[in-house]
PDB file of C-alpha atoms in Angstrom:
ATOM      1  CA  MET A   1      14.296   2.217   4.845  1.00 42.00           C
ATOM      2  CA  GLU A   2      12.611   4.741   2.757  1.00 53.00           C
ATOM      3  CA  THR A   3      11.761   8.003   2.648  1.00 47.00           C
ATOM      4  CA  THR A   4       8.688  10.219  -0.090  1.00 56.00           C
ATOM      5  CA  ASN A   5       9.746  13.467   0.580  1.00 83.00           C
ATOM      6  CA  GLN A   6       6.623  14.848  -0.844  1.00 91.00           C
ATOM      7  CA  VAL A   7       3.202  12.168  -2.003  1.00 95.00           C
ATOM      8  CA  TYR A   8      -0.449  11.800  -2.795  1.00 96.00           C
ATOM      9  CA  LEU A   9      -2.970   9.601  -0.688  1.00 96.00           C
ATOM     10  CA  TYR A  10      -5.624   8.109  -2.359  1.00 97.00           C
ATOM     11  CA  GLY A  11      -8.425   7.227   0.150  1.00 94.00           C
ATOM     12  CA  ALA A  12      -8.598   8.805   3.146  1.00 93.00           C
ATOM     13  CA  SER A  13      -9.336   6.453   6.076  1.00 89.00           C
ATOM     14  CA  GLY A  14      -8.019   5.376   9.038  1.00 90.00           C
ATOM     15  CA  HIS A  15      -5.334   3.100   6.632  1.00 94.00           C
ATOM     16  CA  ALA A  16      -3.994   6.847   5.027  1.00 95.00           C
ATOM     17  CA  LYS A  17      -3.673   7.796   8.936  1.00 96.00           C
ATOM     18  CA  VAL A  18      -1.044   5.204   9.728  1.00 96.00           C
ATOM     19  CA  ILE A  19       0.732   5.559   5.967  1.00 96.00           C
ATOM     20  CA  ARG A  20       1.000   9.045   7.236  1.00 95.00           C
ATOM     21  CA  ASP A  21       2.501   8.034   9.829  1.00 95.00           C
ATOM     22  CA  ILE A  22       5.266   6.664   8.241  1.00 96.00           C
ATOM     23  CA  ILE A  23       6.529   9.022   5.865  1.00 95.00           C
ATOM     24  CA  GLU A  24       5.960  11.733   8.408  1.00 94.00           C
ATOM     25  CA  SER A  25       8.203  10.047  10.745  1.00 93.00           C
ATOM     26  CA  GLN A  26      10.779   9.799   7.755  1.00 91.00           C
ATOM     27  CA  GLY A  27      10.543  14.017   6.336  1.00 92.00           C
ATOM     28  CA  GLY A  28       7.720  13.967   4.112  1.00 94.00           C
ATOM     29  CA  ARG A  29       4.639  16.037   3.543  1.00 94.00           C
ATOM     30  CA  VAL A  30       1.179  13.813   2.906  1.00 94.00           C
ATOM     31  CA  VAL A  31       0.789  16.500   0.429  1.00 92.00           C
ATOM     32  CA  LYS A  32      -3.449  16.430  -0.308  1.00 92.00           C
ATOM     33  CA  LEU A  33      -5.939  12.748  -0.001  1.00 95.00           C
ATOM     34  CA  PHE A  34      -7.774  12.373  -2.992  1.00 95.00           C
ATOM     35  CA  ASP A  35     -11.603   9.869  -1.966  1.00 93.00           C
ATOM     36  CA  ASP A  36     -14.362   9.026  -3.523  1.00 91.00           C
ATOM     37  CA  ASN A  37     -17.491  10.113  -1.271  1.00 90.00           C
ATOM     38  CA  THR A  38     -18.293  13.242  -0.932  1.00 89.00           C
ATOM     39  CA  GLU A  39     -19.322  12.817   2.400  1.00 88.00           C
ATOM     40  CA  VAL A  40     -15.901  12.394   3.383  1.00 85.00           C
ATOM     41  CA  HIS A  41     -14.379  15.837   3.614  1.00 89.00           C
ATOM     42  CA  ASN A  42     -11.091  15.816   6.175  1.00 87.00           C
ATOM     43  CA  LEU A  43      -9.035  13.534   7.793  1.00 90.00           C
ATOM     44  CA  GLN A  44      -7.160  13.944  10.264  1.00 91.00           C
ATOM     45  CA  ASP A  45      -6.252  17.947   9.905  1.00 89.00           C
ATOM     46  CA  LEU A  46      -6.122  17.885   6.165  1.00 89.00           C
ATOM     47  CA  GLN A  47      -8.696  18.682   3.400  1.00 89.00           C
ATOM     48  CA  VAL A  48      -9.953  15.584   1.324  1.00 92.00           C
ATOM     49  CA  VAL A  49     -10.487  16.226  -2.475  1.00 92.00           C
ATOM     50  CA  HIS A  50     -13.805  14.441  -4.600  1.00 93.00           C
ATOM     51  CA  SER A  51     -11.949  14.839  -7.688  1.00 90.00           C
ATOM     52  CA  TYR A  52      -8.483  13.438  -9.495  1.00 92.00           C
ATOM     53  CA  SER A  53      -5.674  15.632 -11.844  1.00 89.00           C
ATOM     54  CA  GLY A  54      -2.767  13.105 -12.105  1.00 91.00           C
ATOM     55  CA  GLU A  55      -0.625  14.831  -8.658  1.00 92.00           C
ATOM     56  CA  LYS A  56       1.922  11.492  -8.237  1.00 94.00           C
ATOM     57  CA  PRO A  57       3.979  10.726  -6.458  1.00 96.00           C
ATOM     58  CA  LEU A  58       0.548   8.546  -4.856  1.00 97.00           C
ATOM     59  CA  ILE A  59       0.073   5.659  -2.729  1.00 97.00           C
ATOM     60  CA  ILE A  60      -4.256   4.227  -2.802  1.00 97.00           C
ATOM     61  CA  SER A  61      -4.322   3.534   1.052  1.00 97.00           C
ATOM     62  CA  ILE A  62      -7.740   2.092   0.497  1.00 96.00           C
ATOM     63  CA  GLY A  63      -7.683  -1.238   2.398  1.00 95.00           C
ATOM     64  CA  SER A  64      -9.785  -3.186   0.103  1.00 96.00           C
ATOM     65  CA  ASN A  65      -7.281  -5.896  -2.271  1.00 98.00           C
ATOM     66  CA  ALA A  66     -10.069  -4.944  -5.067  1.00 97.00           C
ATOM     67  CA  ILE A  67     -11.363  -1.405  -4.618  1.00 96.00           C
ATOM     68  CA  ARG A  68      -6.650  -1.056  -4.498  1.00 97.00           C
ATOM     69  CA  LYS A  69      -7.273  -3.044  -7.050  1.00 97.00           C
ATOM     70  CA  THR A  70      -9.964  -0.671  -9.169  1.00 96.00           C
ATOM     71  CA  ILE A  71      -8.841   2.620  -8.861  1.00 96.00           C
ATOM     72  CA  ALA A  72      -4.921   1.520 -10.143  1.00 96.00           C
ATOM     73  CA  GLU A  73      -5.812   0.395 -12.821  1.00 95.00           C
ATOM     74  CA  ARG A  74      -8.116   3.458 -13.741  1.00 93.00           C
ATOM     75  CA  LEU A  75      -5.612   5.531 -12.961  1.00 92.00           C
ATOM     76  CA  HIS A  76      -2.088   5.927 -14.578  1.00 84.00           C
ATOM     77  CA  THR A  77       0.391   7.511 -12.224  1.00 92.00           C
ATOM     78  CA  ASP A  78       3.119   7.530 -10.610  1.00 95.00           C
ATOM     79  CA  PHE A  79       3.162   4.825  -7.091  1.00 97.00           C
ATOM     80  CA  ALA A  80       5.597   5.308  -4.244  1.00 96.00           C
ATOM     81  CA  ARG A  81       6.087   2.981  -1.846  1.00 96.00           C
ATOM     82  CA  ALA A  82       5.923   3.266   1.973  1.00 96.00           C
ATOM     83  CA  ILE A  83       7.934   1.202   4.211  1.00 97.00           C
ATOM     84  CA  ALA A  84       7.749   2.025   7.668  1.00 97.00           C
ATOM     85  CA  SER A  85      11.911   2.680   9.186  1.00 96.00           C
ATOM     86  CA  SER A  86      11.281  -0.442  11.930  1.00 97.00           C
ATOM     87  CA  ALA A  87      10.522  -3.216   8.899  1.00 98.00           C
ATOM     88  CA  ILE A  88      13.294  -5.558   8.994  1.00 98.00           C
ATOM     89  CA  ILE A  89      13.517  -5.764   5.322  1.00 98.00           C
ATOM     90  CA  SER A  90      16.681  -8.143   3.859  1.00 98.00           C
ATOM     91  CA  ASN A  91      18.343  -6.268   0.460  1.00 97.00           C
ATOM     92  CA  ARG A  92      17.457  -8.949  -1.772  1.00 98.00           C
ATOM     93  CA  ALA A  93      13.117  -9.100  -1.373  1.00 98.00           C
ATOM     94  CA  VAL A  94      11.684  -6.744  -3.758  1.00 98.00           C
ATOM     95  CA  ILE A  95       8.775  -4.813  -3.390  1.00 98.00           C
ATOM     96  CA  GLY A  96       6.406  -3.240  -6.381  1.00 98.00           C
ATOM     97  CA  GLU A  97       5.314   0.187  -6.919  1.00 97.00           C
ATOM     98  CA  GLY A  98       2.388   1.095  -4.494  1.00 97.00           C
ATOM     99  CA  THR A  99       3.401  -1.572  -1.657  1.00 98.00           C
ATOM    100  CA  VAL A 100       3.071  -0.401   1.996  1.00 98.00           C
ATOM    101  CA  VAL A 101       5.142  -1.821   5.100  1.00 98.00           C
ATOM    102  CA  MET A 102       3.915  -1.140   8.521  1.00 98.00           C
ATOM    103  CA  GLN A 103       6.001  -0.577  11.906  1.00 97.00           C
ATOM    104  CA  GLY A 104       7.539  -4.012  13.297  1.00 98.00           C
ATOM    105  CA  ALA A 105       6.470  -6.442  10.016  1.00 98.00           C
ATOM    106  CA  ILE A 106       9.694  -8.454   8.675  1.00 98.00           C
ATOM    107  CA  VAL A 107      10.565  -9.319   5.042  1.00 98.00           C
ATOM    108  CA  GLN A 108      13.110 -11.521   4.516  1.00 98.00           C
ATOM    109  CA  SER A 109      15.327 -13.075   1.559  1.00 98.00           C
ATOM    110  CA  GLU A 110      14.350 -13.161  -1.445  1.00 98.00           C
ATOM    111  CA  SER A 111      10.376 -12.703  -0.946  1.00 98.00           C
ATOM    112  CA  VAL A 112       9.787 -11.042  -3.953  1.00 98.00           C
ATOM    113  CA  ILE A 113       5.952  -8.611  -2.810  1.00 98.00           C
ATOM    114  CA  GLY A 114       4.286  -7.858  -5.931  1.00 98.00           C
ATOM    115  CA  LYS A 115       2.144  -4.288  -6.507  1.00 98.00           C
ATOM    116  CA  HIS A 116      -0.304  -2.336  -3.786  1.00 98.00           C
ATOM    117  CA  CYS A 117      -0.021  -4.358  -1.013  1.00 98.00           C
ATOM    118  CA  ILE A 118      -0.746  -3.911   1.829  1.00 98.00           C
ATOM    119  CA  ILE A 119       2.505  -5.541   5.326  1.00 98.00           C
ATOM    120  CA  ASN A 120       0.905  -5.248   7.925  1.00 98.00           C
ATOM    121  CA  THR A 121       1.507  -4.200  11.549  1.00 98.00           C
ATOM    122  CA  GLY A 122       3.748  -6.596  12.849  1.00 98.00           C
ATOM    123  CA  ALA A 123       3.043  -9.197   9.885  1.00 98.00           C
ATOM    124  CA  SER A 124       6.590 -11.894   8.900  1.00 98.00           C
ATOM    125  CA  ILE A 125       7.180 -13.149   5.766  1.00 98.00           C
ATOM    126  CA  ASP A 126       9.924 -15.166   5.235  1.00 98.00           C
ATOM    127  CA  HIS A 127      13.215 -16.810   3.100  1.00 98.00           C
ATOM    128  CA  GLU A 128      11.476 -16.772  -1.204  1.00 98.00           C
ATOM    129  CA  CYS A 129       7.829 -16.157  -0.376  1.00 98.00           C
ATOM    130  CA  ARG A 130       6.478 -14.802  -3.155  1.00 98.00           C
ATOM    131  CA  ILE A 131       3.417 -12.597  -2.928  1.00 98.00           C
ATOM    132  CA  GLY A 132       0.765 -11.970  -5.759  1.00 98.00           C
ATOM    133  CA  ASP A 133      -0.994  -7.451  -6.454  1.00 98.00           C
ATOM    134  CA  TYR A 134      -3.108  -6.237  -3.597  1.00 98.00           C
ATOM    135  CA  VAL A 135      -2.510  -8.847  -1.119  1.00 98.00           C
ATOM    136  CA  HIS A 136      -3.153  -7.797   2.717  1.00 98.00           C
ATOM    137  CA  ILE A 137      -1.416  -9.274   4.928  1.00 98.00           C
ATOM    138  CA  SER A 138      -2.793  -8.632   7.925  1.00 98.00           C
ATOM    139  CA  PRO A 139      -1.061  -7.663  11.406  1.00 98.00           C
ATOM    140  CA  HIS A 140       1.314 -10.535  12.959  1.00 98.00           C
ATOM    141  CA  ALA A 141       0.490 -13.169  10.229  1.00 98.00           C
ATOM    142  CA  THR A 142       3.472 -15.230  10.045  1.00 98.00           C
ATOM    143  CA  LEU A 143       4.547 -16.665   6.109  1.00 98.00           C
ATOM    144  CA  CYS A 144       7.126 -19.354   6.548  1.00 98.00           C
ATOM    145  CA  GLY A 145       9.421 -19.481   3.489  1.00 94.00           C
ATOM    146  CA  ASP A 146       9.199 -20.530   0.138  1.00 98.00           C
ATOM    147  CA  VAL A 147       4.338 -19.851   0.365  1.00 98.00           C
ATOM    148  CA  THR A 148       3.024 -18.537  -2.198  1.00 98.00           C
ATOM    149  CA  VAL A 149       0.334 -15.500  -2.069  1.00 98.00           C
ATOM    150  CA  GLY A 150      -1.991 -15.386  -5.241  1.00 98.00           C
ATOM    151  CA  GLU A 151      -3.827 -11.861  -5.720  1.00 98.00           C
ATOM    152  CA  GLY A 152      -5.462 -10.454  -4.098  1.00 98.00           C
ATOM    153  CA  THR A 153      -5.402 -12.233  -0.737  1.00 98.00           C
ATOM    154  CA  TRP A 154      -5.993 -11.332   2.377  1.00 98.00           C
ATOM    155  CA  ILE A 155      -4.757 -13.099   4.762  1.00 98.00           C
ATOM    156  CA  GLY A 156      -6.109 -12.871   8.616  1.00 98.00           C
ATOM    157  CA  ALA A 157      -4.482 -11.646  11.453  1.00 98.00           C
ATOM    158  CA  GLY A 158      -2.472 -13.987  13.163  1.00 98.00           C
ATOM    159  CA  THR A 159      -2.652 -16.504  10.598  1.00 98.00           C
ATOM    160  CA  THR A 160       0.498 -18.808  10.436  1.00 98.00           C
ATOM    161  CA  VAL A 161       1.619 -20.516   6.645  1.00 98.00           C
ATOM    162  CA  ILE A 162       4.097 -23.381   6.904  1.00 98.00           C
ATOM    163  CA  GLN A 163       6.373 -22.873   4.528  1.00 98.00           C
ATOM    164  CA  GLY A 164       5.794 -23.693   0.809  1.00 98.00           C
ATOM    165  CA  ILE A 165       2.368 -23.695   0.700  1.00 98.00           C
ATOM    166  CA  LYS A 166       0.113 -22.195  -1.933  1.00 98.00           C
ATOM    167  CA  ILE A 167      -2.467 -19.728  -1.900  1.00 98.00           C
ATOM    168  CA  GLY A 168      -4.407 -18.866  -5.024  1.00 98.00           C
ATOM    169  CA  LYS A 169      -6.221 -15.810  -5.732  1.00 98.00           C
ATOM    170  CA  TRP A 170      -8.667 -13.900  -4.067  1.00 98.00           C
ATOM    171  CA  CYS A 171      -9.137 -15.053  -1.354  1.00 98.00           C
ATOM    172  CA  VAL A 172      -9.925 -15.286   2.452  1.00 98.00           C
ATOM    173  CA  ILE A 173      -8.323 -17.167   5.233  1.00 98.00           C
ATOM    174  CA  GLY A 174      -9.836 -16.044   8.503  1.00 98.00           C
ATOM    175  CA  ALA A 175      -8.543 -14.344  11.944  1.00 98.00           C
ATOM    176  CA  GLY A 176      -6.471 -16.977  13.940  1.00 98.00           C
ATOM    177  CA  SER A 177      -5.950 -20.061  11.118  1.00 98.00           C
ATOM    178  CA  VAL A 178      -3.379 -22.315  10.716  1.00 98.00           C
ATOM    179  CA  VAL A 179      -2.233 -23.706   7.299  1.00 98.00           C
ATOM    180  CA  THR A 180      -1.202 -26.042   6.796  1.00 98.00           C
ATOM    181  CA  LYS A 181      -2.107 -27.595   3.129  1.00 97.00           C
ATOM    182  CA  ASP A 182      -2.954 -25.645  -0.606  1.00 98.00           C
ATOM    183  CA  ILE A 183      -5.957 -23.275  -0.530  1.00 98.00           C
ATOM    184  CA  PRO A 184      -7.389 -23.108  -4.143  1.00 98.00           C
ATOM    185  CA  ASP A 185      -8.898 -20.464  -5.965  1.00 98.00           C
ATOM    186  CA  GLY A 186     -11.284 -17.809  -4.443  1.00 98.00           C
ATOM    187  CA  TYR A 187     -12.080 -19.814  -1.827  1.00 98.00           C
ATOM    188  CA  LEU A 188     -13.078 -17.868   2.277  1.00 98.00           C
ATOM    189  CA  ALA A 189     -10.562 -20.484   4.603  1.00 98.00           C
ATOM    190  CA  VAL A 190     -10.738 -20.306   8.466  1.00 98.00           C
ATOM    191  CA  GLY A 191      -9.111 -22.453  11.130  1.00 97.00           C
ATOM    192  CA  ASN A 192      -6.694 -24.987  12.857  1.00 96.00           C
ATOM    193  CA  ARG A 193      -6.299 -26.717  11.132  1.00 94.00           C
ATOM    194  CA  CYS A 194      -7.321 -24.174   8.487  1.00 97.00           C
ATOM    195  CA  LYS A 195     -10.224 -26.549   6.520  1.00 97.00           C
ATOM    196  CA  LEU A 196     -12.599 -24.872   3.482  1.00 97.00           C
ATOM    197  CA  ILE A 197     -15.829 -22.557   4.479  1.00 96.00           C
ATOM    198  CA  ARG A 198     -17.083 -22.045   1.144  1.00 96.00           C
ATOM    199  CA  GLU A 199     -16.287 -20.425  -2.934  1.00 96.00           C
ATOM    200  CA  ILE A 200     -16.636 -16.416  -2.804  1.00 94.00           C
ATOM    201  CA  LYS A 201     -18.922 -15.587  -5.324  1.00 80.00           C
ATOM    202  CA  LYS A 202     -17.244 -12.622  -7.991  1.00 69.00           C
TER     203      LYS A 202
END
């Protein structure tokens, strides 16, 4: 869907490997990797550098929603997107900067995806959904139409969210859950049907 000729990645982990595959499959190239962990020196055949000096465009290739937010707010640079060729993206969908859409994902008409999100492998986001910044929609999760997901929330693998549900900010929805009622900000919720387990300490 989108070709990025050259891109830099911040975060040397498995997530970075998948983003690299997407970029290279479209004829692009990952020029350099950065990571704050000084014990990491290589990822695959790429050297990892431990000081960032403004290279751009950049994608933050880190799975943690909170860490992606911290880094994005710390760095003042241009952010790229990575959208796999096998993803199906409506021409009427909006996808924010720094967001990655993995292989086989679907984003339907008039959905709005925020900045620095992860729409993971095979995830399905139906019409008119609103996904906040720094959200992770895990593999094969299904969001039916008109679902709202607040900033920083993590939707676990294989979860189903029925139409019209609103999930708050910085929630965690456990893998395989079926969400049939709204979830307030800052809760861990799990199950079929999904129940509030506890408030997440900030």
